[in-house]
Amino acid sequence: MRTVTGRTDHVVVVGAGLAGLSATLHLLGAGRRVTVVERDDVPGGRAGRLDLGGYRFDTGPTVLTMPELADEALHAVGESLRDRLDLRPVEPAYRARFADGGVLDVHADADAMEAEVRRFAGPAEAAGYRALRAWLSDLYRAEKDTFIGANFDSPLNLLTPHLARLAALRGFARLGPSVARYLKDERLQRVFSFQSLYAGVPPRKALAAYAVIAYMDTIAGVYYPRGGMRALPDALAAAAGNAGADLRYRTKVAWLERIGGRVTAVRTTQGERIPCDAVVLTPDLPMSYRLLGYRPRRPVPITWSPSAVVLHAGVDRTWPDLAHHTLLFGHEWDRTFDELTRRGTLMSDPSLLVTSPPGQGMFVLAPAPNLRVGPIDWTRVGPAYRDELVRVLEARGLTGFGDSIEVERLVTPKDWAALGLAAGTPFSAAHTFAQTGPFRPRNLVLDNAVLAGCGTTPGVGVPPVLISGKLAAQRITGSVGARWRRPAAKPRAHSPR
């Protein structure tokens, strides 16, 4: 594994999102001094927050899986997730409601899920679920440390016995057909393949290796922090500050000083110069490349994932048929992905994710084309599409939803673009074959500049982003897991006021 050359005593991390905080904790654990600069006044990055009219909303990811990765980052500085976060399992992990009226609760427990599949689709599908579960578990074990959790310098890094194991498990086949080998009911196939949308590729085209996202959701289990998803970056940032990180909020990077291929200082818009031995950049890829004055060598341009329209709604009532996470599937499936990824049009028969966490406002996510594939005029279309979403929700069982809304905010691809997200998508670079594993945009781009976040390795989602921070730290330190020693003097932290 290639690592940063020269001194690495002081590292500046740009961005206090989950990737930046993960990198910070692993760097601190390896004995580095770390300064974190964040443009917002709170940590979180894409795991953002909105307080509106007495309601609280998570504006980024609403599904937390593999919390042990956050615990690993905290353990690097001698802390634990248990002490920092009140984490509770979400049961059921999802409730899937189908256009034919069928309802399926998704459980992480094998016996409970087998019984639910048997009730929903019969004994043959229950047996197929057991076989699918074994395959998903085998895939995860094969990929965990050698495909998902590894730094790549070349495609040749894949040429190990682990590659043969992954190939034997059909990891390089297509996801949709692979799931269909085990489950014949098309509705069940959706439950175990819709996750490929996070990877930006239709199930019929996505690599079966990305079935590990279904493993994380449906086997490892879904969790929710008390206080909302915002509690996770708050916990990581508090631990980093306690371990000696210099956290500077409301600090935006203007440019980077370079001598040859080495970054020597970070310059802020406030005119401050922060000398550094290495830098970790977590903004979206184009923004990081611009700061570095770097142009990646790629034979074809980056393909970006579909985007999403999100309706945040504070409502004055509840619906008993809603779970914490409810998937509302339309009749159409393949056509929906075609509209999102090729035609660049809005879903003609929407499938939606509705998140209704305790003590918070509702979160309605509608996948949408990104601005490159579908250059929709969202200033004009957004309000009408909001009304269409309300009509769809009411038609699918949320009677009186529109009249129940007390406060709301609509987020469209145009808003994501205004935040600096390429192609107006929060899901970054798609996980096509040419953007997977060693072919994904590299995280070591200059002599001492490393990338972290969902655009680089390993990819999109809370678990991969936390891993990306660890991999970035490895590029600087050569290893992680060094014995933690509290610094003798803690630098002054710049807390939000």
CSV table of C-alpha atoms in Angstrom, one decimal:
chain,number,residue,atom,x,y,z
A,1,MET,CA,0.0,0.0,0.0
A,2,ARG,CA,1.3,3.4,-1.0
A,3,THR,CA,1.4,5.9,1.8
A,4,VAL,CA,2.1,9.6,2.2
A,5,THR,CA,5.7,10.5,2.0
A,6,GLY,CA,7.7,12.7,4.4
A,7,ARG,CA,6.6,14.0,7.8
A,8,THR,CA,2.9,13.5,8.8
A,9,ASP,CA,3.0,15.0,12.3
A,10,HIS,CA,0.2,17.6,11.7
A,11,VAL,CA,-2.8,16.7,9.5
A,12,VAL,CA,-5.5,19.1,8.4
A,13,VAL,CA,-8.9,17.4,7.8
A,14,VAL,CA,-11.2,19.4,5.6
A,15,GLY,CA,-14.8,18.6,6.5
A,16,ALA,CA,-16.3,17.4,9.8
A,17,GLY,CA,-18.7,14.9,8.2
A,18,LEU,CA,-18.7,11.2,9.1
A,19,ALA,CA,-15.7,10.5,6.8
A,20,GLY,CA,-13.7,13.4,8.2
A,21,LEU,CA,-14.5,12.6,11.8
A,22,SER,CA,-13.6,8.9,11.2
A,23,ALA,CA,-10.3,9.9,9.7
A,24,THR,CA,-9.6,12.3,12.5
A,25,LEU,CA,-10.2,9.7,15.2
A,26,HIS,CA,-8.0,7.1,13.5
A,27,LEU,CA,-5.3,9.7,13.0
A,28,LEU,CA,-5.4,10.8,16.6
A,29,GLY,CA,-5.2,7.2,17.7
A,30,ALA,CA,-2.0,6.8,15.7
A,31,GLY,CA,-0.5,9.8,17.4
A,32,ARG,CA,-1.0,12.6,14.9
A,33,ARG,CA,-2.0,16.1,15.7
A,34,VAL,CA,-5.2,17.0,13.8
A,35,THR,CA,-6.9,20.2,12.9
A,36,VAL,CA,-10.4,19.9,11.4
A,37,VAL,CA,-11.9,22.8,9.4
A,38,GLU,CA,-15.7,22.7,8.7
A,39,ARG,CA,-17.7,25.4,6.8
A,40,ASP,CA,-20.9,24.8,8.8
A,41,ASP,CA,-21.3,25.6,12.5
A,42,VAL,CA,-22.0,22.0,13.5
A,43,PRO,CA,-20.5,18.6,12.5
A,44,GLY,CA,-22.2,16.2,10.2
A,45,GLY,CA,-21.6,17.1,6.6
A,46,ARG,CA,-24.2,15.2,4.5
A,47,ALA,CA,-25.5,13.8,7.8
A,48,GLY,CA,-27.1,17.2,8.3
A,49,ARG,CA,-29.9,18.6,10.4
A,50,LEU,CA,-32.8,21.0,10.1
A,51,ASP,CA,-34.8,22.6,13.0
A,52,LEU,CA,-38.1,24.1,11.7
A,53,GLY,CA,-41.1,25.3,13.5
A,54,GLY,CA,-40.4,23.1,16.6
A,55,TYR,CA,-39.7,20.0,14.5
A,56,ARG,CA,-36.3,18.3,14.1
A,57,PHE,CA,-35.3,16.6,10.9
A,58,ASP,CA,-32.3,14.6,9.7
A,59,THR,CA,-31.5,15.9,6.3
A,60,GLY,CA,-29.0,13.2,5.2
A,61,PRO,CA,-28.9,9.4,5.9
A,62,THR,CA,-31.8,8.1,8.0
A,63,VAL,CA,-30.6,4.4,8.1
A,64,LEU,CA,-27.7,3.5,10.4
A,65,THR,CA,-26.2,0.1,9.9
A,66,MET,CA,-22.9,-1.5,11.1
A,67,PRO,CA,-22.5,0.7,14.2
A,68,GLU,CA,-19.4,-1.2,15.1
A,69,LEU,CA,-17.5,0.9,12.5
A,70,ALA,CA,-18.2,4.0,14.5
A,71,ASP,CA,-17.3,2.1,17.6
A,72,GLU,CA,-13.9,1.2,16.0
A,73,ALA,CA,-13.2,4.9,15.3
A,74,LEU,CA,-14.0,5.8,18.9
A,75,HIS,CA,-12.0,2.9,20.2
A,76,ALA,CA,-8.9,4.5,18.4
A,77,VAL,CA,-9.0,7.2,21.1
A,78,GLY,CA,-9.9,5.0,24.0
A,79,GLU,CA,-13.7,5.6,23.9
A,80,SER,CA,-16.7,3.5,23.0
A,81,LEU,CA,-19.9,4.0,21.2
A,82,ARG,CA,-21.9,2.7,24.2
A,83,ASP,CA,-20.6,5.6,26.3
A,84,ARG,CA,-21.2,8.2,23.6
A,85,LEU,CA,-24.5,7.2,22.0
A,86,ASP,CA,-27.9,5.7,23.1
A,87,LEU,CA,-28.3,3.4,20.1
A,88,ARG,CA,-31.5,1.3,19.7
A,89,PRO,CA,-32.4,-1.4,17.1
A,90,VAL,CA,-35.1,-0.5,14.6
A,91,GLU,CA,-37.7,-3.3,14.5
A,92,PRO,CA,-38.8,-4.0,11.9
A,93,ALA,CA,-35.9,-2.7,10.0
A,94,TYR,CA,-38.3,-1.8,7.1
A,95,ARG,CA,-41.9,-2.2,6.3
A,96,ALA,CA,-42.5,-2.8,2.6
A,97,ARG,CA,-45.9,-2.0,1.2
A,98,PHE,CA,-46.6,-3.1,-2.4
A,99,ALA,CA,-49.0,-1.8,-5.0
A,100,ASP,CA,-51.0,-5.0,-4.8
A,101,GLY,CA,-51.8,-4.4,-1.1
A,102,GLY,CA,-49.2,-6.8,0.2
A,103,VAL,CA,-47.2,-5.8,3.3
A,104,LEU,CA,-43.9,-7.4,4.5
A,105,ASP,CA,-42.0,-6.5,7.6
A,106,VAL,CA,-38.2,-7.0,7.2
A,107,HIS,CA,-36.5,-8.4,10.3
A,108,ALA,CA,-32.8,-8.9,11.0
A,109,ASP,CA,-33.5,-12.0,13.0
A,110,ALA,CA,-33.3,-15.1,10.8
A,111,ASP,CA,-36.2,-17.0,12.4
A,112,ALA,CA,-38.5,-14.0,12.5
A,113,MET,CA,-37.8,-13.1,8.9
A,114,GLU,CA,-38.2,-16.7,7.6
A,115,ALA,CA,-41.6,-16.8,9.3
A,116,GLU,CA,-42.6,-13.5,7.8
A,117,VAL,CA,-41.6,-14.6,4.3
A,118,ARG,CA,-43.5,-17.8,4.8
A,119,ARG,CA,-46.6,-15.9,5.8
A,120,PHE,CA,-46.2,-13.5,2.9
A,121,ALA,CA,-45.2,-15.8,0.0
A,122,GLY,CA,-45.2,-19.4,1.2
A,123,PRO,CA,-42.8,-22.1,2.3
A,124,ALA,CA,-40.8,-22.3,-0.9
A,125,GLU,CA,-39.9,-18.6,-0.7
A,126,ALA,CA,-39.1,-19.1,3.0
A,127,ALA,CA,-36.5,-21.7,2.1
A,128,GLY,CA,-35.2,-19.5,-0.7
A,129,TYR,CA,-34.8,-16.7,1.9
A,130,ARG,CA,-32.6,-19.0,4.1
A,131,ALA,CA,-30.4,-19.8,1.2
A,132,LEU,CA,-30.2,-16.1,0.2
A,133,ARG,CA,-29.3,-15.1,3.7
A,134,ALA,CA,-26.4,-17.6,3.7
A,135,TRP,CA,-25.2,-16.3,0.4
A,136,LEU,CA,-25.3,-12.6,1.6
A,137,SER,CA,-23.4,-13.6,4.7
A,138,ASP,CA,-20.7,-15.4,2.7
A,139,LEU,CA,-20.4,-12.4,0.3
A,140,TYR,CA,-20.0,-10.0,3.2
A,141,ARG,CA,-17.3,-12.2,4.8
A,142,ALA,CA,-15.5,-12.4,1.5
A,143,GLU,CA,-15.6,-8.6,0.9
A,144,LYS,CA,-15.3,-7.1,4.4
A,145,ASP,CA,-11.5,-6.7,4.7
A,146,THR,CA,-10.3,-7.3,1.1
A,147,PHE,CA,-12.8,-5.5,-1.1
A,148,ILE,CA,-14.7,-3.0,1.0
A,149,GLY,CA,-12.1,-2.3,3.7
A,150,ALA,CA,-8.9,-2.2,1.6
A,151,ASN,CA,-6.9,0.5,-0.1
A,152,PHE,CA,-6.1,-0.2,-3.8
A,153,ASP,CA,-3.1,1.1,-5.7
A,154,SER,CA,-3.8,-0.9,-8.8
A,155,PRO,CA,-6.3,-3.5,-10.2
A,156,LEU,CA,-3.5,-6.0,-9.7
A,157,ASN,CA,-4.2,-5.7,-5.9
A,158,LEU,CA,-7.3,-7.8,-6.6
A,159,LEU,CA,-5.3,-10.7,-7.8
A,160,THR,CA,-5.4,-12.7,-4.6
A,161,PRO,CA,-7.1,-15.9,-3.4
A,162,HIS,CA,-9.9,-13.6,-2.1
A,163,LEU,CA,-10.8,-12.6,-5.7
A,164,ALA,CA,-11.3,-16.3,-6.5
A,165,ARG,CA,-13.5,-16.6,-3.5
A,166,LEU,CA,-15.6,-13.6,-4.5
A,167,ALA,CA,-15.8,-14.9,-8.1
A,168,ALA,CA,-16.9,-18.4,-6.8
A,169,LEU,CA,-19.7,-16.6,-4.9
A,170,ARG,CA,-20.8,-15.0,-8.1
A,171,GLY,CA,-19.9,-11.5,-6.8
A,172,PHE,CA,-19.2,-10.4,-10.4
A,173,ALA,CA,-22.6,-11.5,-11.7
A,174,ARG,CA,-25.6,-9.1,-11.8
A,175,LEU,CA,-27.5,-8.3,-8.6
A,176,GLY,CA,-31.0,-8.7,-9.8
A,177,PRO,CA,-30.6,-12.1,-11.5
A,178,SER,CA,-28.5,-13.3,-8.5
A,179,VAL,CA,-31.3,-12.5,-6.0
A,180,ALA,CA,-33.8,-14.1,-8.4
A,181,ARG,CA,-31.9,-17.4,-8.1
A,182,TYR,CA,-33.1,-17.6,-4.5
A,183,LEU,CA,-36.5,-15.8,-4.6
A,184,LYS,CA,-39.1,-16.1,-7.3
A,185,ASP,CA,-41.6,-13.6,-5.9
A,186,GLU,CA,-40.8,-10.4,-7.7
A,187,ARG,CA,-41.9,-8.4,-4.6
A,188,LEU,CA,-39.3,-10.1,-2.4
A,189,GLN,CA,-36.7,-9.6,-5.1
A,190,ARG,CA,-37.3,-5.8,-4.7
A,191,VAL,CA,-36.7,-5.9,-0.9
A,192,PHE,CA,-33.3,-7.4,-1.4
A,193,SER,CA,-32.2,-5.4,-4.4
A,194,PHE,CA,-33.6,-1.9,-4.1
A,195,GLN,CA,-30.4,-1.0,-2.2
A,196,SER,CA,-28.5,-0.8,-5.5
A,197,LEU,CA,-30.2,2.6,-6.0
A,198,TYR,CA,-27.8,3.9,-3.3
A,199,ALA,CA,-25.0,2.6,-5.5
A,200,GLY,CA,-26.5,4.4,-8.5
A,201,VAL,CA,-27.0,1.4,-10.7
A,202,PRO,CA,-30.2,-0.5,-11.5
A,203,PRO,CA,-30.4,-4.0,-9.9
A,204,ARG,CA,-30.3,-5.7,-13.3
A,205,LYS,CA,-27.0,-4.0,-14.0
A,206,ALA,CA,-25.4,-3.7,-10.6
A,207,LEU,CA,-22.7,-6.1,-9.6
A,208,ALA,CA,-23.9,-8.9,-7.2
A,209,ALA,CA,-21.0,-7.8,-4.9
A,210,TYR,CA,-23.3,-4.9,-3.9
A,211,ALA,CA,-25.7,-7.3,-2.3
A,212,VAL,CA,-23.6,-6.6,0.8
A,213,ILE,CA,-25.7,-3.5,1.2
A,214,ALA,CA,-28.7,-5.8,1.6
A,215,TYR,CA,-26.7,-7.7,4.1
A,216,MET,CA,-26.1,-4.6,6.1
A,217,ASP,CA,-29.8,-3.6,6.0
A,218,THR,CA,-31.5,-7.0,6.4
A,219,ILE,CA,-29.1,-9.2,8.4
A,220,ALA,CA,-26.7,-6.9,10.4
A,221,GLY,CA,-29.7,-4.8,11.4
A,222,VAL,CA,-30.8,-1.2,11.4
A,223,TYR,CA,-30.3,1.1,14.3
A,224,TYR,CA,-31.4,4.6,15.4
A,225,PRO,CA,-29.6,6.9,17.8
A,226,ARG,CA,-31.6,8.7,20.4
A,227,GLY,CA,-31.8,12.3,19.3
A,228,GLY,CA,-31.7,11.4,15.7
A,229,MET,CA,-28.9,10.7,13.2
A,230,ARG,CA,-27.3,14.0,14.1
A,231,ALA,CA,-26.3,12.4,17.4
A,232,LEU,CA,-23.7,10.3,15.6
A,233,PRO,CA,-21.5,13.1,14.2
A,234,ASP,CA,-22.0,15.0,17.5
A,235,ALA,CA,-20.6,12.0,19.4
A,236,LEU,CA,-17.7,11.5,17.0
A,237,ALA,CA,-16.8,15.2,17.1
A,238,ALA,CA,-17.1,15.4,20.9
A,239,ALA,CA,-14.7,12.4,21.2
A,240,ALA,CA,-12.3,13.9,18.7
A,241,GLY,CA,-12.2,17.2,20.7
A,242,ASN,CA,-11.7,15.4,23.9
A,243,ALA,CA,-8.8,13.5,22.4
A,244,GLY,CA,-7.1,16.7,21.3
A,245,ALA,CA,-8.4,17.6,17.8
A,246,ASP,CA,-8.6,21.3,17.0
A,247,LEU,CA,-12.1,21.6,15.7
A,248,ARG,CA,-12.7,24.9,13.7
A,249,TYR,CA,-16.3,25.4,12.7
A,250,ARG,CA,-17.6,28.1,10.4
A,251,THR,CA,-14.2,27.9,8.6
A,252,LYS,CA,-14.3,27.6,4.8
A,253,VAL,CA,-11.2,26.6,2.8
A,254,ALA,CA,-10.3,29.1,0.0
A,255,TRP,CA,-7.3,27.3,-1.5
A,256,LEU,CA,-4.3,25.1,-0.7
A,257,GLU,CA,-0.7,26.1,-0.8
A,258,ARG,CA,1.4,23.6,-2.8
A,259,ILE,CA,5.1,23.1,-3.5
A,260,GLY,CA,5.2,20.6,-6.3
A,261,GLY,CA,3.1,17.6,-5.4
A,262,ARG,CA,2.9,18.5,-1.7
A,263,VAL,CA,0.3,20.6,0.2
A,264,THR,CA,2.1,22.8,2.7
A,265,ALA,CA,-0.8,24.8,4.1
A,266,VAL,CA,-4.5,25.3,4.1
A,267,ARG,CA,-5.8,28.8,3.5
A,268,THR,CA,-9.2,29.9,4.7
A,269,THR,CA,-11.6,32.5,3.5
A,270,GLN,CA,-11.0,34.3,6.8
A,271,GLY,CA,-7.4,34.8,5.7
A,272,GLU,CA,-5.9,32.3,8.1
A,273,ARG,CA,-2.9,30.1,7.0
A,274,ILE,CA,-2.8,26.6,8.6
A,275,PRO,CA,0.5,24.8,7.9
A,276,CYS,CA,0.3,21.1,7.6
A,277,ASP,CA,2.3,18.0,6.8
A,278,ALA,CA,-0.7,16.2,5.2
A,279,VAL,CA,-4.3,17.0,4.3
A,280,VAL,CA,-7.5,14.9,4.1
A,281,LEU,CA,-10.2,16.3,1.9
A,282,THR,CA,-13.8,15.2,2.2
A,283,PRO,CA,-15.8,17.6,0.0
A,284,ASP,CA,-17.3,16.1,-3.2
A,285,LEU,CA,-14.8,15.0,-5.8
A,286,PRO,CA,-14.9,18.0,-8.2
A,287,MET,CA,-14.5,20.4,-5.3
A,288,SER,CA,-11.6,18.5,-3.8
A,289,TYR,CA,-9.9,18.3,-7.2
A,290,ARG,CA,-10.3,22.1,-7.7
A,291,LEU,CA,-8.8,22.8,-4.3
A,292,LEU,CA,-5.8,20.6,-5.2
A,293,GLY,CA,-5.4,21.8,-8.7
A,294,TYR,CA,-5.6,18.2,-9.7
A,295,ARG,CA,-7.0,16.5,-12.8
A,296,PRO,CA,-7.5,12.7,-12.4
A,297,ARG,CA,-6.4,10.5,-15.3
A,298,ARG,CA,-9.6,8.6,-16.2
A,299,PRO,CA,-10.4,7.2,-19.7
A,300,VAL,CA,-14.0,8.3,-19.4
A,301,PRO,CA,-15.7,10.9,-17.2
A,302,ILE,CA,-17.2,10.0,-13.9
A,303,THR,CA,-20.8,8.7,-13.9
A,304,TRP,CA,-22.9,10.2,-11.2
A,305,SER,CA,-25.6,8.4,-9.2
A,306,PRO,CA,-29.3,9.4,-9.4
A,307,SER,CA,-30.4,12.1,-7.0
A,308,ALA,CA,-33.4,12.5,-4.7
A,309,VAL,CA,-36.2,14.8,-3.9
A,310,VAL,CA,-36.8,15.0,-0.1
A,311,LEU,CA,-39.9,16.4,1.5
A,312,HIS,CA,-39.4,17.2,5.2
A,313,ALA,CA,-42.8,17.5,6.8
A,314,GLY,CA,-43.8,18.3,10.4
A,315,VAL,CA,-47.2,16.7,10.7
A,316,ASP,CA,-49.9,16.9,13.5
A,317,ARG,CA,-50.9,13.2,13.3
A,318,THR,CA,-49.6,9.7,12.9
A,319,TRP,CA,-50.5,6.7,10.7
A,320,PRO,CA,-50.5,3.3,12.5
A,321,ASP,CA,-49.5,1.5,9.3
A,322,LEU,CA,-46.2,3.3,9.1
A,323,ALA,CA,-43.1,1.8,10.6
A,324,HIS,CA,-39.9,3.7,11.4
A,325,HIS,CA,-38.8,3.1,7.7
A,326,THR,CA,-41.6,2.3,5.2
A,327,LEU,CA,-41.0,1.5,1.6
A,328,LEU,CA,-43.9,2.3,-0.6
A,329,PHE,CA,-43.4,0.4,-3.9
A,330,GLY,CA,-45.3,1.3,-7.1
A,331,HIS,CA,-46.3,-1.2,-9.8
A,332,GLU,CA,-43.3,-0.4,-12.0
A,333,TRP,CA,-39.8,-1.4,-11.3
A,334,ASP,CA,-37.4,-1.8,-14.3
A,335,ARG,CA,-39.1,1.2,-16.0
A,336,THR,CA,-38.5,3.3,-12.8
A,337,PHE,CA,-34.8,2.7,-12.9
A,338,ASP,CA,-34.7,3.4,-16.7
A,339,GLU,CA,-36.4,6.7,-16.0
A,340,LEU,CA,-33.9,7.6,-13.3
A,341,THR,CA,-30.7,6.5,-15.0
A,342,ARG,CA,-31.3,6.8,-18.7
A,343,ARG,CA,-34.3,8.8,-19.7
A,344,GLY,CA,-33.7,11.5,-17.1
A,345,THR,CA,-37.4,11.9,-16.2
A,346,LEU,CA,-39.4,11.8,-13.0
A,347,MET,CA,-40.8,8.5,-11.9
A,348,SER,CA,-44.1,7.8,-13.6
A,349,ASP,CA,-45.0,5.3,-10.9
A,350,PRO,CA,-43.0,6.4,-7.8
A,351,SER,CA,-41.5,4.1,-5.2
A,352,LEU,CA,-40.8,6.1,-2.0
A,353,LEU,CA,-39.0,5.8,1.3
A,354,VAL,CA,-40.9,7.3,4.2
A,355,THR,CA,-39.0,7.7,7.5
A,356,SER,CA,-41.1,8.5,10.6
A,357,PRO,CA,-38.7,8.5,13.6
A,358,PRO,CA,-40.0,9.0,17.1
A,359,GLY,CA,-39.9,12.6,18.2
A,360,GLN,CA,-39.0,14.0,14.8
A,361,GLY,CA,-40.7,15.2,11.6
A,362,MET,CA,-41.3,12.9,8.6
A,363,PHE,CA,-38.8,12.4,5.8
A,364,VAL,CA,-40.1,11.4,2.4
A,365,LEU,CA,-37.5,10.4,-0.2
A,366,ALA,CA,-38.3,10.2,-3.9
A,367,PRO,CA,-35.4,9.1,-6.2
A,368,ALA,CA,-34.9,11.5,-9.1
A,369,PRO,CA,-32.5,11.9,-12.0
A,370,ASN,CA,-29.3,13.8,-11.4
A,371,LEU,CA,-28.8,17.1,-13.2
A,372,ARG,CA,-26.6,15.6,-15.8
A,373,VAL,CA,-29.0,12.9,-16.9
A,374,GLY,CA,-32.2,15.0,-16.3
A,375,PRO,CA,-31.6,18.8,-16.4
A,376,ILE,CA,-35.0,19.5,-14.9
A,377,ASP,CA,-36.0,23.1,-14.1
A,378,TRP,CA,-36.5,22.4,-10.4
A,379,THR,CA,-37.5,26.0,-9.6
A,380,ARG,CA,-40.6,25.5,-11.8
A,381,VAL,CA,-41.1,21.7,-11.3
A,382,GLY,CA,-40.4,21.4,-7.6
A,383,PRO,CA,-43.7,22.8,-6.2
A,384,ALA,CA,-45.8,20.8,-8.6
A,385,TYR,CA,-43.8,17.6,-7.8
A,386,ARG,CA,-44.3,18.3,-4.1
A,387,ASP,CA,-48.0,18.2,-4.7
A,388,GLU,CA,-47.7,15.0,-6.7
A,389,LEU,CA,-45.8,13.3,-3.9
A,390,VAL,CA,-48.6,14.3,-1.4
A,391,ARG,CA,-51.2,12.9,-3.7
A,392,VAL,CA,-49.2,9.6,-4.1
A,393,LEU,CA,-48.8,9.3,-0.3
A,394,GLU,CA,-52.5,9.9,0.3
A,395,ALA,CA,-53.4,7.3,-2.3
A,396,ARG,CA,-51.1,4.8,-0.7
A,397,GLY,CA,-52.7,5.0,2.8
A,398,LEU,CA,-51.5,8.2,4.4
A,399,THR,CA,-55.0,9.7,4.4
A,400,GLY,CA,-55.1,13.4,5.1
A,401,PHE,CA,-51.3,13.8,4.8
A,402,GLY,CA,-51.5,17.1,3.0
A,403,ASP,CA,-53.8,18.7,5.5
A,404,SER,CA,-51.7,17.4,8.4
A,405,ILE,CA,-48.6,19.3,7.4
A,406,GLU,CA,-47.7,22.2,9.8
A,407,VAL,CA,-44.2,23.0,8.5
A,408,GLU,CA,-42.3,21.7,5.5
A,409,ARG,CA,-39.2,22.0,3.4
A,410,LEU,CA,-38.6,20.5,-0.1
A,411,VAL,CA,-35.1,19.6,-1.2
A,412,THR,CA,-34.4,19.0,-4.9
A,413,PRO,CA,-31.3,18.2,-7.0
A,414,LYS,CA,-30.9,22.0,-7.5
A,415,ASP,CA,-30.5,22.4,-3.7
A,416,TRP,CA,-28.0,19.5,-3.6
A,417,ALA,CA,-26.0,21.2,-6.3
A,418,ALA,CA,-26.0,24.5,-4.4
A,419,LEU,CA,-24.3,22.6,-1.5
A,420,GLY,CA,-21.5,21.8,-3.9
A,421,LEU,CA,-22.6,18.2,-4.7
A,422,ALA,CA,-21.7,17.2,-8.3
A,423,ALA,CA,-24.6,16.7,-10.7
A,424,GLY,CA,-26.9,17.6,-7.9
A,425,THR,CA,-26.8,14.2,-6.2
A,426,PRO,CA,-26.0,13.4,-2.5
A,427,PHE,CA,-25.0,9.9,-3.6
A,428,SER,CA,-21.9,10.9,-5.5
A,429,ALA,CA,-20.1,8.7,-8.1
A,430,ALA,CA,-22.2,5.7,-9.2
A,431,HIS,CA,-20.9,2.2,-8.5
A,432,THR,CA,-20.5,1.1,-12.1
A,433,PHE,CA,-17.9,-1.6,-12.8
A,434,ALA,CA,-15.5,1.1,-13.9
A,435,GLN,CA,-16.0,2.9,-10.6
A,436,THR,CA,-15.8,0.0,-8.2
A,437,GLY,CA,-12.9,-1.3,-6.1
A,438,PRO,CA,-9.5,-0.4,-7.6
A,439,PHE,CA,-11.3,1.5,-10.4
A,440,ARG,CA,-13.0,3.9,-8.1
A,441,PRO,CA,-11.5,7.4,-7.8
A,442,ARG,CA,-8.3,6.9,-5.8
A,443,ASN,CA,-7.9,8.3,-2.3
A,444,LEU,CA,-4.2,9.1,-2.5
A,445,VAL,CA,-4.0,11.8,-5.2
A,446,LEU,CA,-0.8,13.8,-4.4
A,447,ASP,CA,2.3,13.2,-2.3
A,448,ASN,CA,0.5,14.1,0.9
A,449,ALA,CA,-3.1,14.7,-0.1
A,450,VAL,CA,-5.7,12.0,0.7
A,451,LEU,CA,-9.5,11.9,-0.1
A,452,ALA,CA,-12.2,10.5,2.1
A,453,GLY,CA,-16.0,10.3,1.7
A,454,CYS,CA,-18.5,8.7,-0.6
A,455,GLY,CA,-16.8,9.7,-3.9
A,456,THR,CA,-13.7,7.7,-3.2
A,457,THR,CA,-13.1,4.1,-2.0
A,458,PRO,CA,-15.0,2.2,-0.9
A,459,GLY,CA,-18.2,4.2,-1.7
A,460,VAL,CA,-21.6,5.4,-0.7
A,461,GLY,CA,-23.5,4.9,2.6
A,462,VAL,CA,-22.7,5.4,6.3
A,463,PRO,CA,-20.6,2.3,6.7
A,464,PRO,CA,-18.5,2.8,3.6
A,465,VAL,CA,-18.0,6.5,4.5
A,466,LEU,CA,-16.8,5.6,8.0
A,467,ILE,CA,-14.4,3.0,6.4
A,468,SER,CA,-13.2,5.7,3.9
A,469,GLY,CA,-12.0,7.8,6.9
A,470,LYS,CA,-10.1,4.8,8.3
A,471,LEU,CA,-8.5,4.1,4.8
A,472,ALA,CA,-7.5,7.7,4.5
A,473,ALA,CA,-5.8,7.6,7.9
A,474,GLN,CA,-4.0,4.4,6.8
A,475,ARG,CA,-2.6,6.2,3.8
A,476,ILE,CA,-1.0,8.7,6.2
A,477,THR,CA,0.0,6.5,9.1
A,478,GLY,CA,0.7,3.2,7.3
A,479,SER,CA,-1.5,1.4,9.8
A,480,VAL,CA,-4.3,2.0,12.3
A,481,GLY,CA,-4.9,0.5,15.7
A,482,ALA,CA,-1.9,2.0,17.4
A,483,ARG,CA,-2.1,2.2,21.2
A,484,TRP,CA,-3.9,5.4,22.2
A,485,ARG,CA,-2.0,7.9,24.4
A,486,ARG,CA,-3.7,11.1,25.4
A,487,PRO,CA,-1.8,14.2,24.3
A,488,ALA,CA,0.1,16.1,26.9
A,489,ALA,CA,-1.6,19.4,26.0
A,490,LYS,CA,-4.9,19.7,24.3
A,491,PRO,CA,-5.1,22.4,21.5
A,492,ARG,CA,-7.9,25.0,21.8
A,493,ALA,CA,-11.1,23.8,20.2
A,494,HIS,CA,-13.2,26.3,18.2
A,495,SER,CA,-16.8,25.3,19.2
A,496,PRO,CA,-19.9,26.6,17.4
A,497,ARG,CA,-21.4,29.6,19.2
